[in-house]
Coordinates of C-alpha atoms and ligand atoms in Angstrom, one line a residue:
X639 CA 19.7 -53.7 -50.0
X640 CA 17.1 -53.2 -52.6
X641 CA 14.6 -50.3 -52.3
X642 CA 11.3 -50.1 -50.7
X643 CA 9.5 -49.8 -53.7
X644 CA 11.7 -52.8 -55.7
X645 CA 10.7 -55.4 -51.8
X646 CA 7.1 -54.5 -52.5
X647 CA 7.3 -55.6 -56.0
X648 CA 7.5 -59.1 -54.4
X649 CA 6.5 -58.9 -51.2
X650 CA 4.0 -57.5 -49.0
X651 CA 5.0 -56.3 -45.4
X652 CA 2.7 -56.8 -42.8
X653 CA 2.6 -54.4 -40.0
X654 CA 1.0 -54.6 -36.7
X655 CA 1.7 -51.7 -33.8
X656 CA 1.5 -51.9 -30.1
X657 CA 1.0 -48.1 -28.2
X658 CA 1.9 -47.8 -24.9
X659 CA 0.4 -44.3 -23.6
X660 CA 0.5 -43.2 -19.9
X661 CA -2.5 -41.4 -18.7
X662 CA -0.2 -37.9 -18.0
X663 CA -3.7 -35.4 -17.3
X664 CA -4.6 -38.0 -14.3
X665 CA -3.7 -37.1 -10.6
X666 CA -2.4 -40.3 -9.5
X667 CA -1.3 -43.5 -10.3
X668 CA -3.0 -47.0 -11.1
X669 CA -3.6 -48.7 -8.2
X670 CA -2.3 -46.3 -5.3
X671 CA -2.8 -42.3 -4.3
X672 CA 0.6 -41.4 -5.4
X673 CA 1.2 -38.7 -7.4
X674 CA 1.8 -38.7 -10.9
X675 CA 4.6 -35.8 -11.7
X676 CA 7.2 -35.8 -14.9
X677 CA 10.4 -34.8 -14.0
X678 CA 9.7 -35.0 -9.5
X679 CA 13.2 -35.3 -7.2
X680 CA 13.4 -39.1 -7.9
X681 CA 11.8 -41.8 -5.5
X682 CA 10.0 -39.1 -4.0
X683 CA 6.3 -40.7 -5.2
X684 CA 5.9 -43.8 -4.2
X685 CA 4.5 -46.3 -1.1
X686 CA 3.6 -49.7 -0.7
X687 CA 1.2 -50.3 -3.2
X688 CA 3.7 -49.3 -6.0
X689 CA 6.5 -50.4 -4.6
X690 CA 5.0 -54.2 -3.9
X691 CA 6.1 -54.4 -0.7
X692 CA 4.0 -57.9 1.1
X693 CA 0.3 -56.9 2.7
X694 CA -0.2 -53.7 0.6
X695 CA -3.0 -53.8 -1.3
X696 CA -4.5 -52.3 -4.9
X697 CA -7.4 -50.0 -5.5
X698 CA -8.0 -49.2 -9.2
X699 CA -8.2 -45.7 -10.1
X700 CA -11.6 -45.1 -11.4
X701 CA -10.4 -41.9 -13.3
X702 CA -7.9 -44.0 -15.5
X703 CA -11.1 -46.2 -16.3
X704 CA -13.1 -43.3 -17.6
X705 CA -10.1 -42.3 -19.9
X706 CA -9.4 -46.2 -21.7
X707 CA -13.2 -46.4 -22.2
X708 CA -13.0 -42.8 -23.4
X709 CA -10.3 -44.3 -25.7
X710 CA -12.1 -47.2 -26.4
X711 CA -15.5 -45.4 -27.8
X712 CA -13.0 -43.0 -29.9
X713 CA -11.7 -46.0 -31.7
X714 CA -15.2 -47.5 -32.6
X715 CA -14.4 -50.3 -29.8
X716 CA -17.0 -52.8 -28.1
X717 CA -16.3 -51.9 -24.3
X718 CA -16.3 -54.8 -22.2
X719 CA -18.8 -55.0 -19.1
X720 CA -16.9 -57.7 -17.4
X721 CA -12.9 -57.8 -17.7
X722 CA -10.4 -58.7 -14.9
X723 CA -6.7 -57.8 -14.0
X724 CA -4.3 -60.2 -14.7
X725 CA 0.0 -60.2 -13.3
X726 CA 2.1 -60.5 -16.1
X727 CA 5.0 -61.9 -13.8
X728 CA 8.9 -60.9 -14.2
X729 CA 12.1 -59.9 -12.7
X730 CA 13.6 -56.9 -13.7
X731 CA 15.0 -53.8 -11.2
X732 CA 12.5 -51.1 -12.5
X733 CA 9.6 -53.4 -11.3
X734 CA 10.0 -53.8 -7.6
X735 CA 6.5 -55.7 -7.6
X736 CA 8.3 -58.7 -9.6
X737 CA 4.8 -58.4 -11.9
X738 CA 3.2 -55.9 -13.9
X739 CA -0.8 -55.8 -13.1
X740 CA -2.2 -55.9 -16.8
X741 CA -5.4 -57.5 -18.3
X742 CA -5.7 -61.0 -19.9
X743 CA -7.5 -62.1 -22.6
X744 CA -10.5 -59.8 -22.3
X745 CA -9.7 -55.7 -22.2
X746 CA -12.0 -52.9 -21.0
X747 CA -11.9 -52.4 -25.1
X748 CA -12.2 -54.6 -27.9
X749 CA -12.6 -54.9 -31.7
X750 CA -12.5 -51.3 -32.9
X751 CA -11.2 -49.7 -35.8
X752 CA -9.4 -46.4 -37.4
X753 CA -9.8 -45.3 -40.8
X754 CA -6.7 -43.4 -42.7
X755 CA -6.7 -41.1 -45.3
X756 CA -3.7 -42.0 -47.1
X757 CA -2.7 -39.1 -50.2
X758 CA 0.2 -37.1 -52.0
X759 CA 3.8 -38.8 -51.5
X760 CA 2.8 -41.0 -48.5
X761 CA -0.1 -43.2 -50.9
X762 CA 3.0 -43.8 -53.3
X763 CA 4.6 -46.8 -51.0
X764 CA 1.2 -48.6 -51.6
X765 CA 1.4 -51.3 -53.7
X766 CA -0.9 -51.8 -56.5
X767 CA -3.0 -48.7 -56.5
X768 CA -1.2 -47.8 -60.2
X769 CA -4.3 -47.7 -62.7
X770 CA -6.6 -47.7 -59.9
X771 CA -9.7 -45.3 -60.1
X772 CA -11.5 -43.4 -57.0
X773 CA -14.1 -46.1 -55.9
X774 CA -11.7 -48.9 -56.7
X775 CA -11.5 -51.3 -53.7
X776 CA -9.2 -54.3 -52.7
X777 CA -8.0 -55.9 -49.5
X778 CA -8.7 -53.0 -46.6
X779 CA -7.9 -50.3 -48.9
X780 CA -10.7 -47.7 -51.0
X781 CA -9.2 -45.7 -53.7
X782 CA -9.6 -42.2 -53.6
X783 CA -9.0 -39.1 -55.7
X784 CA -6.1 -38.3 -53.1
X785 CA -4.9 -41.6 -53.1
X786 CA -6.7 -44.4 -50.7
X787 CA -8.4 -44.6 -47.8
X788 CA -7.2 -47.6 -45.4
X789 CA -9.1 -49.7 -43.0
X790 CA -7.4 -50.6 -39.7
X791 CA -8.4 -53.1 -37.5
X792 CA -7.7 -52.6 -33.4
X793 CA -7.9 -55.9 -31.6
X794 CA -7.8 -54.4 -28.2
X795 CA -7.1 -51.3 -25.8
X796 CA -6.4 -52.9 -22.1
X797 CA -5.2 -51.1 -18.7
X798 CA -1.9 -51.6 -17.2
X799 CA 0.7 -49.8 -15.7
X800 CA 3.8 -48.7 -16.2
X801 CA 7.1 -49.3 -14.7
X802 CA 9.8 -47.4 -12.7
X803 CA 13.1 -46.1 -15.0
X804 CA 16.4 -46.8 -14.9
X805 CA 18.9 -44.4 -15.2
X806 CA 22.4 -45.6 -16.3
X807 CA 25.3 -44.0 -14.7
X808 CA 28.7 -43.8 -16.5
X809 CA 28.4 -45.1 -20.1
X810 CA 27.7 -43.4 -23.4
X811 CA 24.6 -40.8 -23.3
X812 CA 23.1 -43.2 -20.6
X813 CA 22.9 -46.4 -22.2
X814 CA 23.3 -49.6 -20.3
X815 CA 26.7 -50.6 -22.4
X816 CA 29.6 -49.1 -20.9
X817 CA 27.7 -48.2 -17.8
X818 CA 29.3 -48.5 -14.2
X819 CA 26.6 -48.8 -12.1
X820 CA 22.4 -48.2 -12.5
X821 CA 19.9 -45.8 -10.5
X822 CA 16.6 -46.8 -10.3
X823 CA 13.6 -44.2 -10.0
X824 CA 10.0 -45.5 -9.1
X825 CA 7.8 -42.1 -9.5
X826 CA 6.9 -43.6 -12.8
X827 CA 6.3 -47.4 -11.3
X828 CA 2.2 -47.8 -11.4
X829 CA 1.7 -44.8 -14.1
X830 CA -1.4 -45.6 -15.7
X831 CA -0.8 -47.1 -18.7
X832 CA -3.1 -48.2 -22.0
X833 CA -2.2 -50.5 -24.2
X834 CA -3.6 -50.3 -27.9
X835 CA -2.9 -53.1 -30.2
X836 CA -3.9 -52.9 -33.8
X837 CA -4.5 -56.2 -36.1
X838 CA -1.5 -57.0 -38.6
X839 CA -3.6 -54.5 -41.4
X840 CA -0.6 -52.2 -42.0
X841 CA 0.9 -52.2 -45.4
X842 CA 3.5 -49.3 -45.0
X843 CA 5.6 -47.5 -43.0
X844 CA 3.9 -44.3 -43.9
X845 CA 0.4 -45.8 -43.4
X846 CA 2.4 -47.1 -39.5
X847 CA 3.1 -43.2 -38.8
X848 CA -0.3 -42.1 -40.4
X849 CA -2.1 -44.5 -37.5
X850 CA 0.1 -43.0 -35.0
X851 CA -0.4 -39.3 -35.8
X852 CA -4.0 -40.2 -35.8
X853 CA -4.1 -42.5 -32.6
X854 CA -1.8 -39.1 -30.6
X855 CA -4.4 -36.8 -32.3
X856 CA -7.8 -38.6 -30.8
X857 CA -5.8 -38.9 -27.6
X858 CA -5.2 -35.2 -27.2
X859 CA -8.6 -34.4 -28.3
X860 CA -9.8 -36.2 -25.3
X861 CA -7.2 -35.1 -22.9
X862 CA -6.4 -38.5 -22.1
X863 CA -2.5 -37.6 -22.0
X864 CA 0.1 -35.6 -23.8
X865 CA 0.9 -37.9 -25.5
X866 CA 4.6 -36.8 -25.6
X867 CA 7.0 -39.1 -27.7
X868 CA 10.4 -37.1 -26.3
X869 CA 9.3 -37.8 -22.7
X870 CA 8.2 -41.3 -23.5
X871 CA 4.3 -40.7 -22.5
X872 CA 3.8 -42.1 -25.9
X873 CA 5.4 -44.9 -27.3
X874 CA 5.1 -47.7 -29.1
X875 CA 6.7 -51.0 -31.0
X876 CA 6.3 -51.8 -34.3
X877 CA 5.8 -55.6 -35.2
X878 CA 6.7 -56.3 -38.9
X879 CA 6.5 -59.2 -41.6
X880 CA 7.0 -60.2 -45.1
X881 CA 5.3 -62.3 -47.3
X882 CA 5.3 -63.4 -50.6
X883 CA 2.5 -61.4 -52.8
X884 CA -0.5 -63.6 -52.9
X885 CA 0.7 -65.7 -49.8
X886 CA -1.9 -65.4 -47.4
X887 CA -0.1 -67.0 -44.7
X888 CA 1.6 -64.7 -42.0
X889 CA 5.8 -64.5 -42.1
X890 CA 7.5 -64.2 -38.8
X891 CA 7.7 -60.9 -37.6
X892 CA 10.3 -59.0 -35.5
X893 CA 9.4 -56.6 -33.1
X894 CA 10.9 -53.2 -32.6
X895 CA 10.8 -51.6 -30.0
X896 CA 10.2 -48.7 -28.2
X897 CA 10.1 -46.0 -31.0
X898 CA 10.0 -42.7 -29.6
X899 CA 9.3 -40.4 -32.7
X900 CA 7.0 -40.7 -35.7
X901 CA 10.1 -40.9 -37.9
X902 CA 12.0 -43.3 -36.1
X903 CA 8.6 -45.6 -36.7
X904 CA 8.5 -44.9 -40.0
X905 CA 12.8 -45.4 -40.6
X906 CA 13.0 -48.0 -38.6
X907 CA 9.9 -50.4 -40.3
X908 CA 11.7 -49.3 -43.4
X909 CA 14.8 -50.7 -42.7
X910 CA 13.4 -53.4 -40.9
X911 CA 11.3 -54.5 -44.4
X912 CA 14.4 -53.7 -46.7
X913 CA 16.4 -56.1 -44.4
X914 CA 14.1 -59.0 -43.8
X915 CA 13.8 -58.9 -47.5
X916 CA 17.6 -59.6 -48.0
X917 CA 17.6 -62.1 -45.7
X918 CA 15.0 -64.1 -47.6
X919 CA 16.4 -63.4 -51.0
X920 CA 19.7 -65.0 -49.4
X921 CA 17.7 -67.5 -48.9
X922 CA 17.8 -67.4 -44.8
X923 CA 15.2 -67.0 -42.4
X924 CA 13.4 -64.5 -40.0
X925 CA 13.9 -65.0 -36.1
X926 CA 11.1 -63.6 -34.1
X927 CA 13.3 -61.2 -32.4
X928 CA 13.3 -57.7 -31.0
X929 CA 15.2 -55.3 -32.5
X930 CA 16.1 -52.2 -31.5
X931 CA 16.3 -48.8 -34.1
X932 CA 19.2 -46.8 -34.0
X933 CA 18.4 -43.7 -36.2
X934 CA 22.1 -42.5 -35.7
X935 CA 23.6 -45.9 -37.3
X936 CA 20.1 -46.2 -39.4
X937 CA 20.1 -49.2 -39.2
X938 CA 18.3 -52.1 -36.4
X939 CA 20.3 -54.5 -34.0
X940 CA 18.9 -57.5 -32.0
X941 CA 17.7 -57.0 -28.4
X942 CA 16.8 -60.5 -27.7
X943 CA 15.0 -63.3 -28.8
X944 CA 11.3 -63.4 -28.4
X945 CA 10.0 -64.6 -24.9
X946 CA 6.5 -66.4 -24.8
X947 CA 3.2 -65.7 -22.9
X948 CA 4.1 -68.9 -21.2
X949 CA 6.8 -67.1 -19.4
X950 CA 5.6 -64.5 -17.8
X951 CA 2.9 -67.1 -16.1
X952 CA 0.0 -65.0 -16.4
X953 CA -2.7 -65.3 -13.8
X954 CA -5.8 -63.4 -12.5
X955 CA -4.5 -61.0 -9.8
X956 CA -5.7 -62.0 -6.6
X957 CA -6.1 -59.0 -5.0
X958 CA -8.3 -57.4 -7.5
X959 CA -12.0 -58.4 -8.1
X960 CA -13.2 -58.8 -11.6
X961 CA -14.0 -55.5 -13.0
X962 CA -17.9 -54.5 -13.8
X963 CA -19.2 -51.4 -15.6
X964 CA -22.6 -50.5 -15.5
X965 CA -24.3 -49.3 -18.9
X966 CA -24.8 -46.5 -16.5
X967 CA -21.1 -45.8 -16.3
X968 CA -20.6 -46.5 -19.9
X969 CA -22.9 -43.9 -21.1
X970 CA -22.1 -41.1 -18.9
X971 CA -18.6 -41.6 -20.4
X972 CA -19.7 -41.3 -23.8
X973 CA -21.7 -38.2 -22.7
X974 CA -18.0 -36.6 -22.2
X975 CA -16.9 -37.1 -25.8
X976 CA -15.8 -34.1 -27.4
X977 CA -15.3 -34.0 -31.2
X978 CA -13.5 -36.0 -32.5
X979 CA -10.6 -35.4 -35.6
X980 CA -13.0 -37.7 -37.6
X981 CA -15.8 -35.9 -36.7
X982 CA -14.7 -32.1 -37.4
X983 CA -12.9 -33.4 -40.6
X984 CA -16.6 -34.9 -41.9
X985 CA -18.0 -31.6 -40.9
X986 CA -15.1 -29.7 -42.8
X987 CA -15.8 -31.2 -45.3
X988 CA -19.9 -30.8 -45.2
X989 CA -19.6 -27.2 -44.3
X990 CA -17.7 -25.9 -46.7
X991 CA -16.9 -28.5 -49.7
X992 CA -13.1 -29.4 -48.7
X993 CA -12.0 -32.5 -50.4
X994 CA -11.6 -35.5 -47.6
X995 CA -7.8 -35.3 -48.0
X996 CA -7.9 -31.3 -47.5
X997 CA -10.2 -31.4 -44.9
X998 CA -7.7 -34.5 -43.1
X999 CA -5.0 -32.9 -43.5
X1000 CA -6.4 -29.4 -41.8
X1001 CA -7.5 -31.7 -38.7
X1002 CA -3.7 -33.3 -38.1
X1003 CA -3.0 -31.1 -36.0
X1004 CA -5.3 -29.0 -33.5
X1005 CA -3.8 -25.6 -34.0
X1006 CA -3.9 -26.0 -37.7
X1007 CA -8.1 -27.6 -37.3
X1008 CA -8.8 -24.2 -34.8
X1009 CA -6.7 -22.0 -37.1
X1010 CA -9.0 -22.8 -40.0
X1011 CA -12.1 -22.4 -38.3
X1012 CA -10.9 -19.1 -36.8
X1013 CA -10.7 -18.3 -40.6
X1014 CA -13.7 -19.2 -41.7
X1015 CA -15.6 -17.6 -38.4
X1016 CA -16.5 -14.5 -40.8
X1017 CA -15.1 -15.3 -44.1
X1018 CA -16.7 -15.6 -47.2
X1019 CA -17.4 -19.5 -48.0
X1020 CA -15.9 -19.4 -51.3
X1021 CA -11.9 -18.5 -49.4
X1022 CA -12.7 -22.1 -48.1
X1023 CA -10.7 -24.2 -50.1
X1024 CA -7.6 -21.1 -50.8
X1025 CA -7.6 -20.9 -47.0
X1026 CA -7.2 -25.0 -46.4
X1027 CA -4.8 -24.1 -49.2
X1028 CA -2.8 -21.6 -47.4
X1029 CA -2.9 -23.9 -44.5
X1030 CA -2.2 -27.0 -46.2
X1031 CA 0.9 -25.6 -47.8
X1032 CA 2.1 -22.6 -47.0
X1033 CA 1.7 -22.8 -43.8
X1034 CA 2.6 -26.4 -42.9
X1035 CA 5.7 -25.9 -45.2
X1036 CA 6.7 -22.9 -42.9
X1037 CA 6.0 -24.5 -39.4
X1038 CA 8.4 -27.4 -40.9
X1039 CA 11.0 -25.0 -41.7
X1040 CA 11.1 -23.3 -38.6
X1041 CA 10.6 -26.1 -35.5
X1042 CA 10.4 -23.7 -32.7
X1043 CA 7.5 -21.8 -34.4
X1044 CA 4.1 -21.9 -33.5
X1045 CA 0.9 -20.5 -35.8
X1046 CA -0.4 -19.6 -32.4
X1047 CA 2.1 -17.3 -31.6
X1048 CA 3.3 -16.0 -35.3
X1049 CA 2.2 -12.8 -37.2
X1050 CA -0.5 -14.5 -39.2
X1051 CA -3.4 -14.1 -37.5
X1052 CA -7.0 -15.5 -39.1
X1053 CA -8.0 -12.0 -40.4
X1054 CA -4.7 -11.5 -42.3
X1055 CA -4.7 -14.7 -43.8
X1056 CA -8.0 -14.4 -45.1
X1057 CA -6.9 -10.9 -46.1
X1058 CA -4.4 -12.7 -48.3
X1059 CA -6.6 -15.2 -49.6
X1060 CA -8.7 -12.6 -50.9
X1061 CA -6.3 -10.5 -52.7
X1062 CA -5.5 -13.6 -54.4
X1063 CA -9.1 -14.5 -54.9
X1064 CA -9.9 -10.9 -55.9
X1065 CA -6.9 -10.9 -58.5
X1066 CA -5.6 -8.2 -56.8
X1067 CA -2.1 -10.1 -56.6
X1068 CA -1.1 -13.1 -58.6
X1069 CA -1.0 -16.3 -56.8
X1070 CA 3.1 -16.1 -56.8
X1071 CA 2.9 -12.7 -55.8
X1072 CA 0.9 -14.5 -52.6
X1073 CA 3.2 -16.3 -51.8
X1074 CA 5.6 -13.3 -51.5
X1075 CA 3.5 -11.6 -49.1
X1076 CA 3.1 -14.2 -47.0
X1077 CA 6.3 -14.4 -46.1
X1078 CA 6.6 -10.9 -45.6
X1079 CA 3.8 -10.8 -43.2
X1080 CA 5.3 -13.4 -41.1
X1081 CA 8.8 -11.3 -41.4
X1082 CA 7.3 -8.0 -41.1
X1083 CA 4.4 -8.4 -38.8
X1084 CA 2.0 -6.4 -41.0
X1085 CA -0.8 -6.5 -43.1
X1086 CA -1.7 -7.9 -46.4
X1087 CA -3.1 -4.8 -48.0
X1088 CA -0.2 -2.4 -46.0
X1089 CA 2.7 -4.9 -48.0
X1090 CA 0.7 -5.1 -51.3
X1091 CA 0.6 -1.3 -51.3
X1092 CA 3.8 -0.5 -49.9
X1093 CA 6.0 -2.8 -52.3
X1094 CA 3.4 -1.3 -55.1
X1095 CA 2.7 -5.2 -56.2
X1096 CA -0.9 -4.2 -57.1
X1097 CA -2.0 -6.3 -60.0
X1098 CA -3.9 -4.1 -62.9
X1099 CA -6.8 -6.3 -63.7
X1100 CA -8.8 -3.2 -65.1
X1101 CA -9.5 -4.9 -68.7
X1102 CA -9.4 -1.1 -70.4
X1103 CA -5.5 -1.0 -69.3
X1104 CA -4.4 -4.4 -70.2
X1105 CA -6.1 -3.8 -73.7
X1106 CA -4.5 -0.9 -74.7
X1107 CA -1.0 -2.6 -73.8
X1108 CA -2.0 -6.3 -75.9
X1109 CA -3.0 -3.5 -78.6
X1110 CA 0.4 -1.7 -78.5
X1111 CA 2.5 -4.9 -78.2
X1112 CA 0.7 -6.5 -81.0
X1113 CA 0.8 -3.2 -83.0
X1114 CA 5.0 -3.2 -82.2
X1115 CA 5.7 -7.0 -83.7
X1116 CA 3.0 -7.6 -87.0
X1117 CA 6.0 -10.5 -88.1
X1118 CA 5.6 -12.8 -84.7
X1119 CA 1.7 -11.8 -85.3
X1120 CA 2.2 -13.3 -88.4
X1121 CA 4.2 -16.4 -87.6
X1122 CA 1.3 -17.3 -85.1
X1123 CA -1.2 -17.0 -87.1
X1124 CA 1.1 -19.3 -89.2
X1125 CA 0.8 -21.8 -86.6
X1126 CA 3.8 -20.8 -84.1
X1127 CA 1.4 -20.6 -81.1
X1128 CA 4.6 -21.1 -78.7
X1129 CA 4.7 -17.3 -79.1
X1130 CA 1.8 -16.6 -76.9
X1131 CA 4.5 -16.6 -74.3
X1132 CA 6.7 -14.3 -76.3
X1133 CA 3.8 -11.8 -75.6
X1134 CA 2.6 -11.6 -72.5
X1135 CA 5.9 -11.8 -71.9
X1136 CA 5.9 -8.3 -73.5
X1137 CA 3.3 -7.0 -71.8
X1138 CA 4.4 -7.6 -68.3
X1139 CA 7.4 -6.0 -69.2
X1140 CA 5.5 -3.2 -70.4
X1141 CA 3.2 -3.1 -67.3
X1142 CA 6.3 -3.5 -64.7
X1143 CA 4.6 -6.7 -63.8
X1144 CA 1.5 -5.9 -62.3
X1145 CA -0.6 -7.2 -65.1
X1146 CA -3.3 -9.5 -64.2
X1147 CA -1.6 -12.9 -66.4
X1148 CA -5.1 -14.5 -66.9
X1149 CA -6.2 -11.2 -68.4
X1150 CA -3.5 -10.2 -70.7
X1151 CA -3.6 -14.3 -71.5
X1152 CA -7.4 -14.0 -72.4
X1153 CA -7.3 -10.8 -74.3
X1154 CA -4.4 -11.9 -76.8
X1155 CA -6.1 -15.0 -77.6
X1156 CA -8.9 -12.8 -78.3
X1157 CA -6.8 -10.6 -80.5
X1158 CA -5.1 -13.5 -82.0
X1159 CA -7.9 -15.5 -83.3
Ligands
ADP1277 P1 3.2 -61.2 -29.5 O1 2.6 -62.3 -28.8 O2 4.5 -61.4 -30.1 O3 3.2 -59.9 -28.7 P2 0.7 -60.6 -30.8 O4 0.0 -61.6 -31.4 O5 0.3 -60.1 -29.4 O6 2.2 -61.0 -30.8 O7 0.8 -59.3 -31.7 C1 1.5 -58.2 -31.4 C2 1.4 -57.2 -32.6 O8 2.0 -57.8 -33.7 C3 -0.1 -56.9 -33.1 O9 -0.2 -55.6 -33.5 C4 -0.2 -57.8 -34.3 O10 -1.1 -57.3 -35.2 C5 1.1 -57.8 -34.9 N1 1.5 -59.1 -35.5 C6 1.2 -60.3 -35.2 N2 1.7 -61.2 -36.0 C7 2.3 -60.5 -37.0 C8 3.1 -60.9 -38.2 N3 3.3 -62.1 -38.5 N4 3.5 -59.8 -38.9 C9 3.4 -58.6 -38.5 N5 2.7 -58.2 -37.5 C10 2.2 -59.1 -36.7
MG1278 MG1 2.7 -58.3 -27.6
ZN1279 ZN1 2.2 -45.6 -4.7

């Protein structure tokens, strides 16, 4: 199979994601008072209502209404006044109701949209943006000086439920194939579910994960859920095409489904666009399938072939009247927002001049946002950008390293980090020198200052000091001094070369850089 890069050359993949996300921080379920619990003694949360047994009858759960227009006005959605609840009717054992009560062609939210800040490795699958300046726009896409900043469309956010979970007894790591015989838990049958669906406006599998890290990110900002991928409280499928560049006609997609980590969405569309992309080279074609990813094989298999709407017979639920909010209702909800990743980023970026992509990136992730501000409570505006810095890299490369870590619970805490930043900033240290004291705060639980003094790392930045070394390592080599006059200029690293060694190290580099090309001139 070729490479993503070498598809893209000829063809642009068209991606399109549907997010499931059960509404965890509720009390109880869709349309009856059970309980909602992860992880209850099974069938121990359930009646009637969720179990579809004839005569029982619905009451939606005004709480899980509040959250998907909460959703909705987060993702710059219309919120509908009038919707209804539809049953999306099949057979299968984890829905004893025979139908799933869903919503039909108009949701509680409609027409919004996400922006993304695409930058560093991740804006490199984008095709086309070589040559491009910041300001440049095409398609959805605005360049930036980070890379690009992507518009994506959401068609619609609409209220379901979910259903109950099987649990396959006697197989291979509890999958269906090889299985003797299936359990059937329905605590999770009538969960409140939302569905987002974004238009086809994805180009990449990075910009697919971007828009899920984003989506989870606004979610857990409004305590809607949380949002966890390993317990399946968010998930979502990935629908994906190719086309031939400059065809503006849709290819047929396959759909895959269930992903349950950012990776897998991102492997698995991937794959998913390397293989189509054989497949039409050889001159075949594309079934509108679902596929399933198996990150252990890395590679997708078919599920089954693509069922219409027209078999699940959808039809206005009966037992529900059509659903009105008041404008009343709508803004009271809105009253509730809190600030939003967006939001904080903009202000980030207002309050103390952090680039768009810097002041993103700090906002990914709540502990890294409130870490910042923490930071910047009583520091000096100018550590700004070396503290997103430290942030950005430093600390995002150690939390990475280490997955059970937390920043919450490590030994940098806001003042020492803006301790080190200042050191830095102060040219107290060198910038590598940071670097090494950073890790040693985290290993040694102490201060900046105690580590700097302690290990003696101390840069001289005292101009008098440096001087008098330039002075005496010029004075001890008049021939190099000579050959760079000459025109050898490479040699300006044969001297301060020299005079660290002759200050242990601890000379300020800028310094002793400035003052020989004083001498030198
Ligand atoms: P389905 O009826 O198969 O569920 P929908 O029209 O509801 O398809 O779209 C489901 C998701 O697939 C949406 O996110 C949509 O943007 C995306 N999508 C639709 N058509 C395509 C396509 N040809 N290629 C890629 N994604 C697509
Ligand atoms: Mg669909
Ligand atoms: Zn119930």
């Amino acid at each position: 199979m070729q490479t993503l890069e070498e598809v893209l050359e000829r063809y642009e993949a068209v991606i399109g994601l549907e997010v499931h996300t059960e509404l965890t921080t509720l009390e109880t379920k869709m349309f009856c008072g059970c309980k909602l619990e992860f992880g209850a003694e099974p069938n121990t949360h359930t009646c009637p209502v969720c179990l579809g047994l004839p005569g029982a009858l619905p009451v939606p759960n005004k709480a899980a209404i509040e959250s998907i227009v909460l959703a909705g006005l987060a993702t710059n959605c219309d919120i509908e006044k009038h919707s209804m609840f539809y049953r999306k009717n099949y057979m299968y054992p984890d829905m004893a109701k025979n139908f799933q009560t869903t919503q039909g062609p108009v949701a509680f939210c409609m027409r919004g949209h996400l922006d993304l800040e695409v930058g560093g490795a991740a804006a490199k699958e984008r095709h086309g943006l070589a040559g491009a300046k910041a300001g440049d726009a095409f398609e959805n896409v605005t360049v930036t000086e980070e890379g690009y900043r992507a518009h994506v469309g959401i068609t619609r956010i609409h209220m379901e439920e979910d259903a109950g979970k099987m649990v396959h007894v006697g197989g291979e790591e509890g999958r269906i194939a090889g299985a003797t015989h299936s359990l059937v838990d329905y605590n999770r049958a009538g969960t409140p579910l939302i569905e987002l669906v974004t238009e086809p406006d994805l180009r990449t599998p990075e910009e697919a994960r971007l828009f899920m890290q984003k989506l989870r990110q606004i979610y857990l900002t409004l305590g809607i859920s949380d949002c966890s991928m390993e317990e399946g409280s968010l998930r979502c499928d990935g629908n994906v095409s190719l086309r031939r560049r400059g065809s503006t006609e849709l290819g047929t997609k396959t759909e895959l489904k269930n992903i349950n980590s950012f990776k897998s969405l991102h492997d698995g569309l991937l794959y998913e666009i390397r293989r189509q992309a054989q497949v039409l080279d050889e001159g075949g074609i594309i079934y509108q399938e679902t596929r399933h990813w198996d990150p252990s094989a890395k590679r997708t298999i078919v599920m089954r072939v693509k069922e219409t709407a027209d078999d699940y017979r959808l039809f206005p639920e009966p037992d529900l009247a059509p659903y009105d909010l008041s404008d009343e209702f709508i803004s009271r909800v809105r009253a509730k927002l809190p600030e939003l990743p967006d939001d904080k980023a903009a202000r980030f970026q207002e309050e103390f001049g952090l680039s768009a992509y810097d002041a993103q990136h700090l906002v990914e992730h709540r502990s890294t946002a409130s870490f910042f501000e923490a930071c910047m409570a009583d520091a000096d505006k100018k550590l700004a950008k070396p503290v997103a810095n430290l942030i950005i890299n430093d600390v995002t490369a150690w939390l990475n390293a280490n997955a059970d870590a937390s920043l919450e619970d490590s030994a940098l805490t806001p003042a020492r980090a803006v301790q080190l930043v200042g050191l830095v900033d102060a040219g107290a240290i060198s910038s590598k020198q940071g670097k090494e004291v950073f890790a040693a705060v985290l290993e040694e639980d102490a201060d900046p200052k105690a580590i700097v003094e302690e290990r003696g790392m101390e840069q001289v930045s005292d101009t008098g000091a440096i001087e008098a070394v330039v002075d005496a390592v010029l004075a001890e080599n008049p021939d190099k001094v000579e050959q760079y006059k000459g025109g050898k200029m490479g040699l300006i690293g044969f001297f301060v070369g020299q005079c660290m060694k002759q200050m242990q190290g601890k000379g300020n580099p800028q310094l002793i850089n400035q003052l020989l090309e004083e001498k030198l001139s």
